[in-house]
Amino acid sequence: MKKELTEGQRTAIGIFLLTIMGAVIGWVYEMIFYRIDLGYFIKRGHGFGPWLPIYAFGALGLALITYKRKFHPALLFFLSMVGSGILEYVTGWALYRFMGVRLWDYNVEIWNWGNIDGFVCARSVLIFGLFGMIFGAVIVPRFMKFVKQAKERPLVIISAVLAIVVGADVIFGYIIKTVINGGL
């Protein structure tokens, strides 16, 4: 007898897919921003795929906070802005302090007003606040509704394939490449 996915399993799959979606949206945003900043395209991220882990963590946090909750858009904007600023600063500072790695530096970018140590700037947190507001108020509720209604088999297959691909990218793109190259 075939067992259907529980509501909790569908929720977990939906949050996982939203996390990957956030990582891809972040990658697209950075590709566009650095095209404007540098005048040419530059591949962002250390892995092979079109996703950036810091945006995945931001999307995960937003999905968990906004799932089944309604926020006033201004509050959601503020929470997204502050949360992303803290995440960006702490991640950038910790990578630099403990690993000697600087994956971004707002000191050398355009529109870097409100820059704090090159790890966070007003432009970034304002854009992340806007994206977070849209993500939390529009994308999360609609996507979770879609996941609740989606056919089980394609949902599980897509999730499994993405988990394997992203997992392999983390292992090969970050861990193995780091060991081979001696650092990020």
Short mmCIF file of C-alpha atoms in Angstrom, two decimals:
data_model
loop_
_atom_site.label_atom_id
_atom_site.label_comp_id
_atom_site.label_asym_id
_atom_site.label_seq_id
_atom_site.Cartn_x
_atom_site.Cartn_y
_atom_site.Cartn_z
CA MET A 1 0.00 0.00 0.00
CA LYS A 2 1.39 3.39 -1.06
CA LYS A 3 1.72 5.98 1.66
CA GLU A 4 0.92 9.63 0.85
CA LEU A 5 3.16 12.49 1.92
CA THR A 6 2.10 14.02 5.20
CA GLU A 7 1.46 17.73 5.57
CA GLY A 8 4.73 18.02 7.49
CA GLN A 9 6.66 16.31 4.70
CA ARG A 10 5.12 18.61 2.10
CA THR A 11 6.00 21.60 4.26
CA ALA A 12 9.62 20.41 4.58
CA ILE A 13 9.85 19.89 0.81
CA GLY A 14 8.35 23.33 0.19
CA ILE A 15 10.79 25.02 2.55
CA PHE A 16 13.71 23.13 0.97
CA LEU A 17 12.61 24.23 -2.52
CA LEU A 18 12.16 27.84 -1.33
CA THR A 19 15.70 27.70 0.08
CA ILE A 20 17.09 26.61 -3.29
CA MET A 21 14.93 29.23 -5.03
CA GLY A 22 16.41 31.94 -2.79
CA ALA A 23 19.94 30.76 -3.58
CA VAL A 24 19.23 30.94 -7.33
CA ILE A 25 17.51 34.34 -7.09
CA GLY A 26 20.54 35.63 -5.16
CA TRP A 27 22.89 34.30 -7.84
CA VAL A 28 20.85 36.01 -10.59
CA TYR A 29 20.81 39.27 -8.60
CA GLU A 30 24.59 39.19 -8.18
CA MET A 31 25.19 38.33 -11.82
CA ILE A 32 23.11 41.36 -12.85
CA PHE A 33 24.62 43.66 -10.23
CA TYR A 34 28.22 42.78 -11.09
CA ARG A 35 27.45 43.15 -14.79
CA ILE A 36 26.37 46.73 -14.03
CA ASP A 37 29.28 47.33 -11.62
CA LEU A 38 32.11 45.84 -13.70
CA GLY A 39 30.68 46.18 -17.21
CA TYR A 40 30.96 42.47 -17.93
CA PHE A 41 29.59 39.20 -16.56
CA ILE A 42 31.51 37.40 -13.86
CA LYS A 43 30.48 34.04 -12.40
CA ARG A 44 29.55 34.53 -8.78
CA GLY A 45 30.00 31.84 -6.18
CA HIS A 46 32.53 29.18 -5.53
CA GLY A 47 30.46 26.20 -6.58
CA PHE A 48 29.60 25.12 -10.09
CA GLY A 49 25.85 25.71 -9.98
CA PRO A 50 23.78 28.89 -10.26
CA TRP A 51 23.23 29.39 -6.53
CA LEU A 52 24.87 31.14 -3.62
CA PRO A 53 24.69 29.57 -0.16
CA ILE A 54 24.33 32.82 1.80
CA TYR A 55 21.11 33.58 -0.11
CA ALA A 56 19.90 30.05 0.65
CA PHE A 57 20.31 30.71 4.37
CA GLY A 58 18.53 34.05 4.04
CA ALA A 59 15.67 32.44 2.12
CA LEU A 60 15.48 29.61 4.64
CA GLY A 61 15.19 32.09 7.49
CA LEU A 62 12.51 34.07 5.66
CA ALA A 63 10.57 30.96 4.69
CA LEU A 64 10.59 29.71 8.29
CA ILE A 65 9.61 33.11 9.71
CA THR A 66 6.87 33.89 7.20
CA TYR A 67 5.37 30.42 6.70
CA LYS A 68 1.76 30.50 7.95
CA ARG A 69 2.18 34.05 9.25
CA LYS A 70 1.06 37.37 7.83
CA PHE A 71 3.23 40.41 8.33
CA HIS A 72 2.53 43.99 7.43
CA PRO A 73 4.69 44.69 4.34
CA ALA A 74 6.62 47.45 6.15
CA LEU A 75 7.44 45.09 9.05
CA LEU A 76 8.45 42.35 6.63
CA PHE A 77 10.69 44.82 4.78
CA PHE A 78 12.29 45.90 8.07
CA LEU A 79 12.78 42.32 9.34
CA SER A 80 14.25 41.26 5.98
CA MET A 81 16.55 44.25 5.90
CA VAL A 82 17.84 43.83 9.46
CA GLY A 83 18.04 40.03 9.25
CA SER A 84 19.93 40.06 5.97
CA GLY A 85 22.27 42.78 7.22
CA ILE A 86 23.12 40.74 10.31
CA LEU A 87 23.53 37.54 8.27
CA GLU A 88 25.72 39.27 5.71
CA TYR A 89 27.91 41.05 8.25
CA VAL A 90 28.39 38.06 10.57
CA THR A 91 29.07 35.67 7.67
CA GLY A 92 31.50 38.04 5.93
CA TRP A 93 33.29 38.90 9.18
CA ALA A 94 33.54 35.26 10.32
CA LEU A 95 34.84 34.04 6.95
CA TYR A 96 37.46 36.77 6.96
CA ARG A 97 38.39 36.50 10.63
CA PHE A 98 38.58 32.74 10.95
CA MET A 99 39.42 31.58 7.42
CA GLY A 100 41.13 34.61 5.89
CA VAL A 101 38.57 34.56 3.06
CA ARG A 102 36.79 37.61 1.71
CA LEU A 103 33.99 36.55 -0.65
CA TRP A 104 32.67 40.10 -1.07
CA ASP A 105 33.98 43.56 -0.33
CA TYR A 106 31.67 46.55 -0.58
CA ASN A 107 34.69 48.85 -0.29
CA VAL A 108 35.38 48.34 -4.00
CA GLU A 109 31.83 48.32 -5.41
CA ILE A 110 29.53 50.99 -6.76
CA TRP A 111 26.67 52.30 -4.63
CA ASN A 112 28.40 51.24 -1.42
CA TRP A 113 27.07 54.01 0.82
CA GLY A 114 26.58 53.07 4.44
CA ASN A 115 29.41 50.60 4.08
CA ILE A 116 30.46 48.82 7.31
CA ASP A 117 33.90 47.20 7.01
CA GLY A 118 33.09 46.15 3.43
CA PHE A 119 30.86 43.34 4.75
CA VAL A 120 27.52 45.14 4.53
CA CYS A 121 26.22 48.37 3.02
CA ALA A 122 22.93 50.25 2.88
CA ARG A 123 22.34 49.39 -0.80
CA SER A 124 22.59 45.68 -0.10
CA VAL A 125 20.29 45.65 2.93
CA LEU A 126 17.72 47.88 1.19
CA ILE A 127 17.62 45.55 -1.82
CA PHE A 128 17.49 42.50 0.45
CA GLY A 129 14.67 44.15 2.40
CA LEU A 130 12.72 44.64 -0.83
CA PHE A 131 13.43 41.10 -2.06
CA GLY A 132 12.57 39.72 1.38
CA MET A 133 9.28 41.57 1.46
CA ILE A 134 8.30 40.16 -1.94
CA PHE A 135 9.61 36.70 -1.07
CA GLY A 136 7.87 36.52 2.29
CA ALA A 137 4.59 38.20 1.37
CA VAL A 138 4.07 36.86 -2.15
CA ILE A 139 6.33 33.94 -3.08
CA VAL A 140 6.29 31.89 0.16
CA PRO A 141 2.50 31.69 0.59
CA ARG A 142 1.81 31.04 -3.10
CA PHE A 143 4.60 28.50 -3.45
CA MET A 144 3.58 26.62 -0.29
CA LYS A 145 0.00 26.47 -1.59
CA PHE A 146 1.35 25.05 -4.86
CA VAL A 147 3.42 22.44 -2.96
CA LYS A 148 0.37 21.37 -0.92
CA GLN A 149 -1.57 20.77 -4.16
CA ALA A 150 1.25 19.35 -6.31
CA LYS A 151 1.34 15.73 -7.34
CA GLU A 152 3.49 13.73 -4.98
CA ARG A 153 5.78 11.89 -7.40
CA PRO A 154 7.10 14.92 -9.38
CA LEU A 155 7.48 16.87 -6.13
CA VAL A 156 9.61 14.14 -4.55
CA ILE A 157 11.65 13.57 -7.72
CA ILE A 158 12.41 17.28 -8.22
CA SER A 159 13.35 17.67 -4.56
CA ALA A 160 15.57 14.59 -4.55
CA VAL A 161 17.36 15.58 -7.76
CA LEU A 162 17.96 19.12 -6.45
CA ALA A 163 19.21 17.77 -3.12
CA ILE A 164 21.67 15.48 -4.89
CA VAL A 165 22.86 18.15 -7.34
CA VAL A 166 23.25 20.88 -4.72
CA GLY A 167 24.83 18.41 -2.27
CA ALA A 168 27.31 17.29 -4.92
CA ASP A 169 28.07 20.92 -5.77
CA VAL A 170 28.84 21.66 -2.13
CA ILE A 171 31.08 18.61 -1.87
CA PHE A 172 32.89 19.07 -5.18
CA GLY A 173 32.63 22.82 -5.66
CA TYR A 174 33.55 23.87 -2.17
CA ILE A 175 35.15 21.10 -0.15
CA ILE A 176 37.20 19.22 -2.75
CA LYS A 177 38.09 22.32 -4.79
CA THR A 178 39.16 24.04 -1.57
CA VAL A 179 41.37 21.14 -0.56
CA ILE A 180 42.89 20.86 -4.05
CA ASN A 181 43.44 24.61 -4.43
CA GLY A 182 44.46 25.14 -0.83
CA GLY A 183 41.67 27.61 0.03
CA LEU A 184 38.60 29.44 -1.19
#
